[in-house]
Every structure is written in structure tokens, then in C-alpha cells.
mmCIF file of N, CA and C in Angstrom:
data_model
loop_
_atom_site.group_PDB
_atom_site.id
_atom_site.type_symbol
_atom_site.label_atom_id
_atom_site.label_comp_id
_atom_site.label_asym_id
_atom_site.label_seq_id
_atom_site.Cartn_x
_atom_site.Cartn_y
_atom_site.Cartn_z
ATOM 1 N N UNK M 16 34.163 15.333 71.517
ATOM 2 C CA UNK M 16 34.768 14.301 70.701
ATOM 3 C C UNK M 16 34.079 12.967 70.992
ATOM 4 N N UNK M 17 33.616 12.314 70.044
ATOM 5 C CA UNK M 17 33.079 11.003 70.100
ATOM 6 C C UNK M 17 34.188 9.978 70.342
ATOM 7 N N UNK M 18 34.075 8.518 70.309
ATOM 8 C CA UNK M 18 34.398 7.564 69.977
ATOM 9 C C UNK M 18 33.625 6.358 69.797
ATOM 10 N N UNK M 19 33.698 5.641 68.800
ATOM 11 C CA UNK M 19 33.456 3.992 68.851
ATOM 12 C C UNK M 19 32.884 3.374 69.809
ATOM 13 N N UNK M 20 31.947 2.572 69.785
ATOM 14 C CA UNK M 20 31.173 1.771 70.467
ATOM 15 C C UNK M 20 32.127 0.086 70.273
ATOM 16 N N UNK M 21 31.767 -0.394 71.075
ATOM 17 C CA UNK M 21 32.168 -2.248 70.331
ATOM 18 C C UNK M 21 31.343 -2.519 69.719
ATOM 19 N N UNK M 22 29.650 -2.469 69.091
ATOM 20 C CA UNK M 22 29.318 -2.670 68.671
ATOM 21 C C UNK M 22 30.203 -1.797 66.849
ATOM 22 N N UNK M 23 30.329 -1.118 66.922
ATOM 23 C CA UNK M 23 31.311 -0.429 65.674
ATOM 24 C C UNK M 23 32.001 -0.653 66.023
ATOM 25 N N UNK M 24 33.162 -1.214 66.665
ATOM 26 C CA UNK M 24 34.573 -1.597 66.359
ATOM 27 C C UNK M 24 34.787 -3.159 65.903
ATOM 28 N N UNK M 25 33.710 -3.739 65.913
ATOM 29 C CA UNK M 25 33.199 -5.468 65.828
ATOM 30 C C UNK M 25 32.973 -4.872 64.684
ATOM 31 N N UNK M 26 31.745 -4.201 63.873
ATOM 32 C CA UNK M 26 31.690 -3.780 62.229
ATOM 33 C C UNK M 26 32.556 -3.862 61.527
ATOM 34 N N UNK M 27 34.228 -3.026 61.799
ATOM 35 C CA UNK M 27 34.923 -2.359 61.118
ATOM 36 C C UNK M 27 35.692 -3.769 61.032
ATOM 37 N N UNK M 28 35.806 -5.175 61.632
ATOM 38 C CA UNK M 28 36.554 -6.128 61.311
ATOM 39 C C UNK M 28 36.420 -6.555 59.552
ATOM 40 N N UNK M 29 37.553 -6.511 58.682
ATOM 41 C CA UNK M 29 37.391 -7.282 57.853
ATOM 42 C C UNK M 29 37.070 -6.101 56.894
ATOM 43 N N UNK M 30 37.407 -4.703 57.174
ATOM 44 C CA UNK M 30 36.815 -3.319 56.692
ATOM 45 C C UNK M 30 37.742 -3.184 55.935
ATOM 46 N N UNK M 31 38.307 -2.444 54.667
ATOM 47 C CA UNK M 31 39.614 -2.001 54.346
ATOM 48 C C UNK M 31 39.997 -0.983 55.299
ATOM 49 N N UNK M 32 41.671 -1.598 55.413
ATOM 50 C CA UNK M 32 42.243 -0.433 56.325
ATOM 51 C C UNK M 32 42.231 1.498 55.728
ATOM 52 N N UNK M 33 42.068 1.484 54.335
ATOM 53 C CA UNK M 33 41.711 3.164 54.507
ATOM 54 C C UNK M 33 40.133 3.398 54.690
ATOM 55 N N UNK M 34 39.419 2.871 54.677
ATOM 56 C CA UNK M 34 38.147 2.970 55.242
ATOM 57 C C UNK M 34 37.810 3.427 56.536
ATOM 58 N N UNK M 35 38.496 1.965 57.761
ATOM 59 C CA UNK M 35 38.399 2.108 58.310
ATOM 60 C C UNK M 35 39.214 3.376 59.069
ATOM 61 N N UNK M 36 40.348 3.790 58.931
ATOM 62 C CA UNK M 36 41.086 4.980 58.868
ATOM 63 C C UNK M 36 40.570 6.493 59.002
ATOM 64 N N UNK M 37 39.554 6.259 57.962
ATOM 65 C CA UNK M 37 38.504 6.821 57.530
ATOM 66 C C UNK M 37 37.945 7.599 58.693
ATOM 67 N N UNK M 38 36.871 6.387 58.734
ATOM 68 C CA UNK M 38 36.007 6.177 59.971
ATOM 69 C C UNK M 38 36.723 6.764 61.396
ATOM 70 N N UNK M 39 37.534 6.026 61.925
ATOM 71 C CA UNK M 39 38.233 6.441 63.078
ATOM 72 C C UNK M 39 38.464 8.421 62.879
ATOM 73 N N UNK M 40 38.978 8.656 61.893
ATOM 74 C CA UNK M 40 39.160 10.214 61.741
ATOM 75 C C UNK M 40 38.336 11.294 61.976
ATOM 76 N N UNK M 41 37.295 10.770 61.320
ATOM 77 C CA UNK M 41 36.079 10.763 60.999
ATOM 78 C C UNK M 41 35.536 11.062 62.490
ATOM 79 N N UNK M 42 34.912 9.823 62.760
ATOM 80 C CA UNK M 42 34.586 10.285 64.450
ATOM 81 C C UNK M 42 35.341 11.145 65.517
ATOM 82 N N UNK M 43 36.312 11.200 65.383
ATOM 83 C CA UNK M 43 36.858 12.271 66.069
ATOM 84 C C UNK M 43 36.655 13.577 66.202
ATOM 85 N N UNK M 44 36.544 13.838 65.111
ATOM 86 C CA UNK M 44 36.197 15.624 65.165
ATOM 87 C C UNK M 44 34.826 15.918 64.656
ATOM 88 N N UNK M 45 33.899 14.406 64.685
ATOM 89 C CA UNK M 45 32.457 14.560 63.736
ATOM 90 C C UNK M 45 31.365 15.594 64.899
ATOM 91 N N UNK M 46 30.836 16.356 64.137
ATOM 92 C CA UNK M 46 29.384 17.331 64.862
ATOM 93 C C UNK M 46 28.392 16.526 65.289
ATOM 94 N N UNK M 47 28.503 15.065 65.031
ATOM 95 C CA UNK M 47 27.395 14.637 65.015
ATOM 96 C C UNK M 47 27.687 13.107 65.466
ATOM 97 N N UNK M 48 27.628 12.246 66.388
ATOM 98 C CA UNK M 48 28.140 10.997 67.020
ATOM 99 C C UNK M 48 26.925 9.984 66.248
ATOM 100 N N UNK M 49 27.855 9.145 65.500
ATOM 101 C CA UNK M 49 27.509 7.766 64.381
ATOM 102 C C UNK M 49 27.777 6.477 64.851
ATOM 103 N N UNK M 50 27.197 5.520 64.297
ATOM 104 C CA UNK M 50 27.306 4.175 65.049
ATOM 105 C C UNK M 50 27.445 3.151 63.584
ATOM 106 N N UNK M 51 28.509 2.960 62.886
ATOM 107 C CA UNK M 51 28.953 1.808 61.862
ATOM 108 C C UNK M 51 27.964 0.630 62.429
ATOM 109 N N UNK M 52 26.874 0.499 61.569
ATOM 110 C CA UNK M 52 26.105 -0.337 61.706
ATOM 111 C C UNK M 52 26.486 -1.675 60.412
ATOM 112 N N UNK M 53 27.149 -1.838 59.850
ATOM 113 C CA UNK M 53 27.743 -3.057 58.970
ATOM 114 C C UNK M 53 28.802 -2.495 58.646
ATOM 115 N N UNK M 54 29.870 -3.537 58.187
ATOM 116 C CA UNK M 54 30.606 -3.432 57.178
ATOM 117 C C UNK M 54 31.168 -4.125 56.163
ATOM 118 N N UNK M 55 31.789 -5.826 56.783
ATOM 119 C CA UNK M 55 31.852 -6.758 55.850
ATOM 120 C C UNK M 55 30.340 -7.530 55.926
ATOM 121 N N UNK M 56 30.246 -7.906 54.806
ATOM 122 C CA UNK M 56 28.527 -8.525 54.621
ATOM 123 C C UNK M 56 28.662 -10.313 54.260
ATOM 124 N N UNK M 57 28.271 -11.033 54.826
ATOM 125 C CA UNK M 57 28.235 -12.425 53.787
ATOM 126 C C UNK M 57 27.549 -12.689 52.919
ATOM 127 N N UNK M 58 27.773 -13.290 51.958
ATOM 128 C CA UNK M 58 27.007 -13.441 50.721
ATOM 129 C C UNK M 58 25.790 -13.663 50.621
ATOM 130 N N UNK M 59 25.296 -14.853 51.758
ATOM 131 C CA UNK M 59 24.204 -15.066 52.285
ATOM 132 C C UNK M 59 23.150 -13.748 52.458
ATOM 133 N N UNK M 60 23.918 -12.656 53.174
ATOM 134 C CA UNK M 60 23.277 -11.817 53.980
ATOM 135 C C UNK M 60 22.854 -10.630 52.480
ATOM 136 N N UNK M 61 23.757 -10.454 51.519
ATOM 137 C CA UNK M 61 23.866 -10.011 50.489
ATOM 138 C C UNK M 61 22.850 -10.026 49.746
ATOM 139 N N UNK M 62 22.248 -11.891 49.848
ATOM 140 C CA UNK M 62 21.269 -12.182 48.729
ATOM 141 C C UNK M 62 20.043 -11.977 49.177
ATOM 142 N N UNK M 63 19.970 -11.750 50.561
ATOM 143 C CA UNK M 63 18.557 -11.562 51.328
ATOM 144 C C UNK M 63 18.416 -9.912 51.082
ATOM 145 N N UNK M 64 19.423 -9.281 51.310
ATOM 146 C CA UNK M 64 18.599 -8.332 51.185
ATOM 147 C C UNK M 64 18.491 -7.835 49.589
ATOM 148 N N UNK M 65 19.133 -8.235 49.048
ATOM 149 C CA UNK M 65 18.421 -7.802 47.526
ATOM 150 C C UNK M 65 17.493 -8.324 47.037
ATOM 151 N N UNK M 66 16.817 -9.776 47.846
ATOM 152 C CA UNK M 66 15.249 -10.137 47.619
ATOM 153 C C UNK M 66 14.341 -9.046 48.492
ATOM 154 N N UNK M 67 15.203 -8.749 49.641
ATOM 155 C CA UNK M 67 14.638 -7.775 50.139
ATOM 156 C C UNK M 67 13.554 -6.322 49.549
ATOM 157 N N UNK M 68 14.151 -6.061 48.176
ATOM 158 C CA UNK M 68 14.728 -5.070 47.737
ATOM 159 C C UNK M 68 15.565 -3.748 48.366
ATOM 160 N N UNK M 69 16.372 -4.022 49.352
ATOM 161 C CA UNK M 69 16.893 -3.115 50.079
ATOM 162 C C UNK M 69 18.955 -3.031 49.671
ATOM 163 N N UNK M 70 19.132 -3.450 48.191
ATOM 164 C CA UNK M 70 20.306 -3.538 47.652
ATOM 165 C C UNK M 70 19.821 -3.227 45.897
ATOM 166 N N UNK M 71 20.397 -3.068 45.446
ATOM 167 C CA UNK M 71 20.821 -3.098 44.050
ATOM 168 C C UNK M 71 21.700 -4.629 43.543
ATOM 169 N N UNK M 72 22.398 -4.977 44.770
ATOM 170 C CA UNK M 72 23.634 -5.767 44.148
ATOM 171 C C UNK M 72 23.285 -7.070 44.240
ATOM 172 N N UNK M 73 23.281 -8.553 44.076
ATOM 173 C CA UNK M 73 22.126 -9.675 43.658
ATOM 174 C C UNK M 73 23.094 -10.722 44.705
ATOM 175 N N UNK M 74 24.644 -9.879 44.906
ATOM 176 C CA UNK M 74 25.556 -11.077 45.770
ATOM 177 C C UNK M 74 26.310 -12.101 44.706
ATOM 178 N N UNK M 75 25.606 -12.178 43.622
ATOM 179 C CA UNK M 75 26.527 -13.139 43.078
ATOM 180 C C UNK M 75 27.011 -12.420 41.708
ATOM 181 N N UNK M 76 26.272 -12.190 41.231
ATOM 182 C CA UNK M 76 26.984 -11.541 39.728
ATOM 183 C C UNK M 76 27.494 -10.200 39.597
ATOM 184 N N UNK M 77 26.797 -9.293 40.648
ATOM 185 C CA UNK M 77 26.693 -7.961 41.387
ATOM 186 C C UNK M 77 27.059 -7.807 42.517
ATOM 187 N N UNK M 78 28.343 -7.780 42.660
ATOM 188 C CA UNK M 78 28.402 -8.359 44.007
ATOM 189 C C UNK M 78 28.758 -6.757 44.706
ATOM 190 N N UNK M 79 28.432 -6.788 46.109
ATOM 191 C CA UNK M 79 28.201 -5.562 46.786
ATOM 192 C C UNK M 79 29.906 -5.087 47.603
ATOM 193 N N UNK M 80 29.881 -3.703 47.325
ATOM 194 C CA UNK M 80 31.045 -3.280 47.905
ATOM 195 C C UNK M 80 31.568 -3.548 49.433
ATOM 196 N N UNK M 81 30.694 -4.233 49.880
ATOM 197 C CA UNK M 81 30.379 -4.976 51.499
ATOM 198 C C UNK M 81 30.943 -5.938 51.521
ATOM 199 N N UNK M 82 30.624 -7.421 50.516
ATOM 200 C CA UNK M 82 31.497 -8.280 49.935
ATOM 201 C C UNK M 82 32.892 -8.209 50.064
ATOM 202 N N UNK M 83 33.517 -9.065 50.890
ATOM 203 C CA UNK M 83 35.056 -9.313 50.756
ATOM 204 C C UNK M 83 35.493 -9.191 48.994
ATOM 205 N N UNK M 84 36.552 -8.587 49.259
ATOM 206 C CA UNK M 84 36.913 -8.266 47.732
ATOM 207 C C UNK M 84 38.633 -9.183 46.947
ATOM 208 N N UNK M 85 38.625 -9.628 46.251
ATOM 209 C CA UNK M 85 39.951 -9.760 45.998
ATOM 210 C C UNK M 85 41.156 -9.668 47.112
ATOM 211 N N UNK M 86 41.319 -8.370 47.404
ATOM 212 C CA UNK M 86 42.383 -7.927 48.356
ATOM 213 C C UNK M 86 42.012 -8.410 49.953
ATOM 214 N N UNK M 87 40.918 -9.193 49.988
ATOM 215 C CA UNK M 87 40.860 -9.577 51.164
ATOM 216 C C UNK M 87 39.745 -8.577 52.218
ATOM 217 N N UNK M 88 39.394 -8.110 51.546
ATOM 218 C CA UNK M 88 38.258 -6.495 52.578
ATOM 219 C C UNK M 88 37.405 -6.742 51.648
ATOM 220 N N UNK M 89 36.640 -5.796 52.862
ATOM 221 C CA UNK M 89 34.992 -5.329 52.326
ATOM 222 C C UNK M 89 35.643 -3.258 52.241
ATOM 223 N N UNK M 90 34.744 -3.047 51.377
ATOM 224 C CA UNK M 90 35.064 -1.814 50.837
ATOM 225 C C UNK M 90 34.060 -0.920 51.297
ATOM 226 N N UNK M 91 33.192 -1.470 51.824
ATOM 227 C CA UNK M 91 31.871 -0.420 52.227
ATOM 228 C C UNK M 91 31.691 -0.371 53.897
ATOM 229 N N UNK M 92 31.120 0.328 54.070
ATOM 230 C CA UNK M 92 30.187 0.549 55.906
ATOM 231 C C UNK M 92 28.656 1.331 55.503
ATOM 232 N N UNK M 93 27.816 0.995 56.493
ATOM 233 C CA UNK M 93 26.797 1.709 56.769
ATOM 234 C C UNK M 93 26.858 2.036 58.193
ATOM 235 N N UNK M 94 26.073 3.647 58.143
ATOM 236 C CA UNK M 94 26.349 4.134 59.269
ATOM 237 C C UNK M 94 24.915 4.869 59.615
ATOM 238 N N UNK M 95 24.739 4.933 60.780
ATOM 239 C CA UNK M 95 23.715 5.834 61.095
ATOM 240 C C UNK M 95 24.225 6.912 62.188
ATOM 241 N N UNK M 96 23.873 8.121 62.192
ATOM 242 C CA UNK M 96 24.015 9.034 63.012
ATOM 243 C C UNK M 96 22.983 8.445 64.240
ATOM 244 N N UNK M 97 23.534 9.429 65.740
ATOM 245 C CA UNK M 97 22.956 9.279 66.943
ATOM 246 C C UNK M 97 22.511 10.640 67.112
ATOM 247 N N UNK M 98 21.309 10.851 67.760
ATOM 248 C CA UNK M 98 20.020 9.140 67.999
ATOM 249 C C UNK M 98 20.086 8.670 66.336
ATOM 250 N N UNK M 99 19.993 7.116 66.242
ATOM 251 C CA UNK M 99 19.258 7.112 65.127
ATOM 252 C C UNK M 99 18.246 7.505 64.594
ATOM 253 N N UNK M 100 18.244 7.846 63.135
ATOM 254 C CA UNK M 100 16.868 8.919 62.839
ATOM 255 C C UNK M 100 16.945 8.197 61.307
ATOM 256 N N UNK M 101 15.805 7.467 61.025
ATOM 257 C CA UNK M 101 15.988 6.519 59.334
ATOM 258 C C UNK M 101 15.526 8.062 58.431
ATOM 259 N N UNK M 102 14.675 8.575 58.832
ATOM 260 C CA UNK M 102 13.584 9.190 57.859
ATOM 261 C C UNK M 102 14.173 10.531 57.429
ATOM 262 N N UNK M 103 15.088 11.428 58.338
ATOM 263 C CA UNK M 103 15.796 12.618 58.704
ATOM 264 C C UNK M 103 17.068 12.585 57.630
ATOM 265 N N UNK M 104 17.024 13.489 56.296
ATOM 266 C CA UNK M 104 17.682 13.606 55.830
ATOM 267 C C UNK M 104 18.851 14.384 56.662
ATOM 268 N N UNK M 105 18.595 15.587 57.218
ATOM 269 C CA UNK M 105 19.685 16.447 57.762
ATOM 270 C C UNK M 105 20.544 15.669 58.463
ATOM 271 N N UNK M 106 20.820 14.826 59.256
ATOM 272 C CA UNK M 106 21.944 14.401 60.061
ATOM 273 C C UNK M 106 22.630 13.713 58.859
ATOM 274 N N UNK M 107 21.946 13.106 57.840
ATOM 275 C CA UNK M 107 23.223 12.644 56.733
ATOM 276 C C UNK M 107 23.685 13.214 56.175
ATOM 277 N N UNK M 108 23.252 14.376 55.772
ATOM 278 C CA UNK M 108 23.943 15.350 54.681
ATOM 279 C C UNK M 108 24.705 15.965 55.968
ATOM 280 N N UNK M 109 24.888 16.561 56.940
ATOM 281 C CA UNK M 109 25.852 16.961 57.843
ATOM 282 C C UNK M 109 26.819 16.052 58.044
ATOM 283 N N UNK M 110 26.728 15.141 58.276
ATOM 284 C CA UNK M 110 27.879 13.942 58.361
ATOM 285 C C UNK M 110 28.695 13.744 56.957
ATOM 286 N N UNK M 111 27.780 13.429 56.176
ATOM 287 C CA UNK M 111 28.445 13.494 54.762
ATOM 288 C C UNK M 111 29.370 14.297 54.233
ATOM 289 N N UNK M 112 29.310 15.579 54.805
ATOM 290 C CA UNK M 112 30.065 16.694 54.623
ATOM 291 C C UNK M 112 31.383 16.839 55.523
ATOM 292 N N UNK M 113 31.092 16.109 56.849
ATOM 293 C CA UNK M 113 32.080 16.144 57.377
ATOM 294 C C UNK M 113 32.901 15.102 56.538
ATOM 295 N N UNK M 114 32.496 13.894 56.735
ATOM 296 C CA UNK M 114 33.386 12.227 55.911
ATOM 297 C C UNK M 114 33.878 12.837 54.868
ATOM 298 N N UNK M 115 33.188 13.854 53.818
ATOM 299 C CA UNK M 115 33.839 13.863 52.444
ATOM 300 C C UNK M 115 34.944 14.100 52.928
ATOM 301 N N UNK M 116 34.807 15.555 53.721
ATOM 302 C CA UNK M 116 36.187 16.684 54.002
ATOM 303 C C UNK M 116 37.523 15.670 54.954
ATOM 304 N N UNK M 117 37.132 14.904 55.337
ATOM 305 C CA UNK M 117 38.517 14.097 56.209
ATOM 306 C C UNK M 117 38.585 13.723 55.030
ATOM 307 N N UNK M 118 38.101 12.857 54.237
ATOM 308 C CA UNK M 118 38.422 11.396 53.160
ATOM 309 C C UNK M 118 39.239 12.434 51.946
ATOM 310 N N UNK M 119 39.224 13.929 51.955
ATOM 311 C CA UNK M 119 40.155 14.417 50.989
ATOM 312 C C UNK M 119 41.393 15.098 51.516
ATOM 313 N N UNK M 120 41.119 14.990 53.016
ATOM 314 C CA UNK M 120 42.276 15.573 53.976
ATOM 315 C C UNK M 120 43.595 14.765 53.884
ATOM 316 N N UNK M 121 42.719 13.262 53.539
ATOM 317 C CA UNK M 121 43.592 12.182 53.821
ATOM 318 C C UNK M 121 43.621 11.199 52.775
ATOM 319 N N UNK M 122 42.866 12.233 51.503
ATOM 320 C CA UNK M 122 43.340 11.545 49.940
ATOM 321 C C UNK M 122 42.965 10.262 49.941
ATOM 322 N N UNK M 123 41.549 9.843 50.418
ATOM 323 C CA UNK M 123 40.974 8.567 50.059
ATOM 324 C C UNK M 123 39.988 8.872 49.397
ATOM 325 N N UNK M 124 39.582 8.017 48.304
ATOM 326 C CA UNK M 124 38.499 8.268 47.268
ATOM 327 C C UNK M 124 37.459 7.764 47.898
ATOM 328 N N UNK M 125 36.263 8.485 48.022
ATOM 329 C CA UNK M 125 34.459 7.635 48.319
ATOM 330 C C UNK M 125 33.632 8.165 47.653
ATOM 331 N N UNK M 126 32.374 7.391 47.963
ATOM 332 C CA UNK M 126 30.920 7.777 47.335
ATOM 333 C C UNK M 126 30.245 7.537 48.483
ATOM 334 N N UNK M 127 29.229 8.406 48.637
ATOM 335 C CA UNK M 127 28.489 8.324 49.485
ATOM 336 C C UNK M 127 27.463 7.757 48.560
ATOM 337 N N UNK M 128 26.405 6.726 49.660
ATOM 338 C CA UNK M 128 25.230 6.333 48.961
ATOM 339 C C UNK M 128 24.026 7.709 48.891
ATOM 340 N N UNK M 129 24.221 8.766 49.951
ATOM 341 C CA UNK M 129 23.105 9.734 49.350
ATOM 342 C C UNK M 129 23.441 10.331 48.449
ATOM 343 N N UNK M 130 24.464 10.275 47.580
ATOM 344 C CA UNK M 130 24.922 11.088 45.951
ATOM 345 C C UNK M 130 24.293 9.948 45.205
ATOM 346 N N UNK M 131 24.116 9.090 45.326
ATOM 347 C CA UNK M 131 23.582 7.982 44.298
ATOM 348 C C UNK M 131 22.369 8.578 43.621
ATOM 349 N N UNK M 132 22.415 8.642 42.387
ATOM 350 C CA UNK M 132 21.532 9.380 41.104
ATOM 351 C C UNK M 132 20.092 7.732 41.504
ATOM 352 N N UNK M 133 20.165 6.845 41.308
ATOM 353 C CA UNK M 133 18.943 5.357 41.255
ATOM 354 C C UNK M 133 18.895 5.116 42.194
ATOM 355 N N UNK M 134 19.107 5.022 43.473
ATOM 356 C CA UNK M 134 18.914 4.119 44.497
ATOM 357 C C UNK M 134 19.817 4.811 45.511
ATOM 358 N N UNK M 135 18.846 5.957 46.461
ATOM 359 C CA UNK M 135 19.517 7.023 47.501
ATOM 360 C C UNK M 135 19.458 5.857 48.535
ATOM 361 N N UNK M 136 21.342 5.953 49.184
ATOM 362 C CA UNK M 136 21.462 5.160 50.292
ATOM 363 C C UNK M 136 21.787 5.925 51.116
ATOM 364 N N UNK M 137 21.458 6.224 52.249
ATOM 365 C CA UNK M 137 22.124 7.515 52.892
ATOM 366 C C UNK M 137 23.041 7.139 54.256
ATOM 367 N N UNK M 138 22.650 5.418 54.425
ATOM 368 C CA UNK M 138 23.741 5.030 55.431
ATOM 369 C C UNK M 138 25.494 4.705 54.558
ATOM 370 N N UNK M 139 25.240 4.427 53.486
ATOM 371 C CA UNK M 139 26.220 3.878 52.847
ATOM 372 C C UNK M 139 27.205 4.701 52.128
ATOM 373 N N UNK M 140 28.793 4.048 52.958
ATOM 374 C CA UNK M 140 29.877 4.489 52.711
ATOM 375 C C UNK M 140 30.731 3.812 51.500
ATOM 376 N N UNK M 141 31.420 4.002 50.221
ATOM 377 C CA UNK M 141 31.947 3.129 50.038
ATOM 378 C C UNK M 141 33.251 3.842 49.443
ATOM 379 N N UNK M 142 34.618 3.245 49.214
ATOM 380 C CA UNK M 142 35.631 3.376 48.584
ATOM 381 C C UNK M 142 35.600 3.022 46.875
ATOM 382 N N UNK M 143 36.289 3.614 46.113
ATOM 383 C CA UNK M 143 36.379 4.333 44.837
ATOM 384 C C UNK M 143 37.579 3.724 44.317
#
């Protein structure tokens, strides 16, 4: 059984609480020990990386599921499996499979960014 780093429990501030819910569940019984590498984003940080090109979302007109939302949260996380591995599809699609199966255990809607048809994200979690 894994748990949380402070570096991921500092991420998950400002996270929606079924997200983060999520997450916590999630690591518990995961095959594979992950490290929530973002979750709420500032706008600032938003617009850099979509000059970056490493977003779709522009921060201001597009604004990213990371973005504090209305209700006060950010709706997204990125995560990487341990060791980190950027290039290694397999540890995401194993993880992915685990996250789907809690997130319907516990009747929360997501998308994973590696289902994304334009722009495969494979750290990115988001709520629906």
C-alpha cells in the first residue's frame, strides 16, 4: 500500500474534494506508487505553458480544468507514476485502469488525458 508524499499532499490543496477523494482511494490499493505532480494552476502558470505549447487551454478564454473554477476548486491533477518514466506508456495505462475502476466504485465522473482523441495527456486527471 502506498501513500502520499507532502510534496502531493501540498498539490491536492485547492483540488475539488471528489477528486481529491479520488486520489487518496486511488493510492491505496494502486499496483503502481504515483506522485500528484500539480493540481490547482495560476493563470499566470496557465498562459506559459500554452505558449509553451504544452496545453491546449490559452488561460483566459480557454481556461484549463486546473484553473480555480466557479465553485472555488481546480478540477484537474497531473500525475506521474514511480519511478517517473515521461516516455513509458505502460505505467499510465495501468494506473488509468486502476483510477477509472475506484472513480466508478465511488460514482465520480473523469477523463483521463490519455483517452484524449487531439492532444494525448497521459499525466492528466480531470472531473466531468
Amino acid at each position: 500500500m502506498y501513500k502520499f508524499s507532502q510534496r502531493s499532499l501540498n498539490n491536492l490543496k485547492g483540488v475539488h474534494p471528489d477528486m481529491v477523494r479520488l486520489m487518496f482511494e486511488s493510492i491505496k490499493t494502486s499496483p503502481i506508487d504515483f506522485v500528484i505532480v500539480e493540481g490547482v494552476r495560476a493563470d499566470e502558470r496557465q498562459k506559459e505553458l500554452f505558449k509553451a505549447g504544452k496545453s491546449k487551454c490559452d488561460g483566459v478564454k480557454n481556461k484549463s480544468n486546473h484553473q480555480v473554477k466557479p465553485d472555488g476548486y481546480g478540477h484537474a491533477v497531473d500525475l506521474y507514476p514511480l519511478p517517473i518514466q515521461y516516455s513509458d506508456p505502460k505505467p499510465y495505462i495501468e494506473l488509468s485502469k486502476h483510477i477509472k475502476s475506484v472513480a466508478n466504485k465511488l460514482n465520480i465522473k473523469i477523463r483521463w488525458g490519455g483517452d484524449f482523441k487531439s492532444f494525448i495527456d497521459r499525466p492528466h486527471w480531470e472531473l466531468l
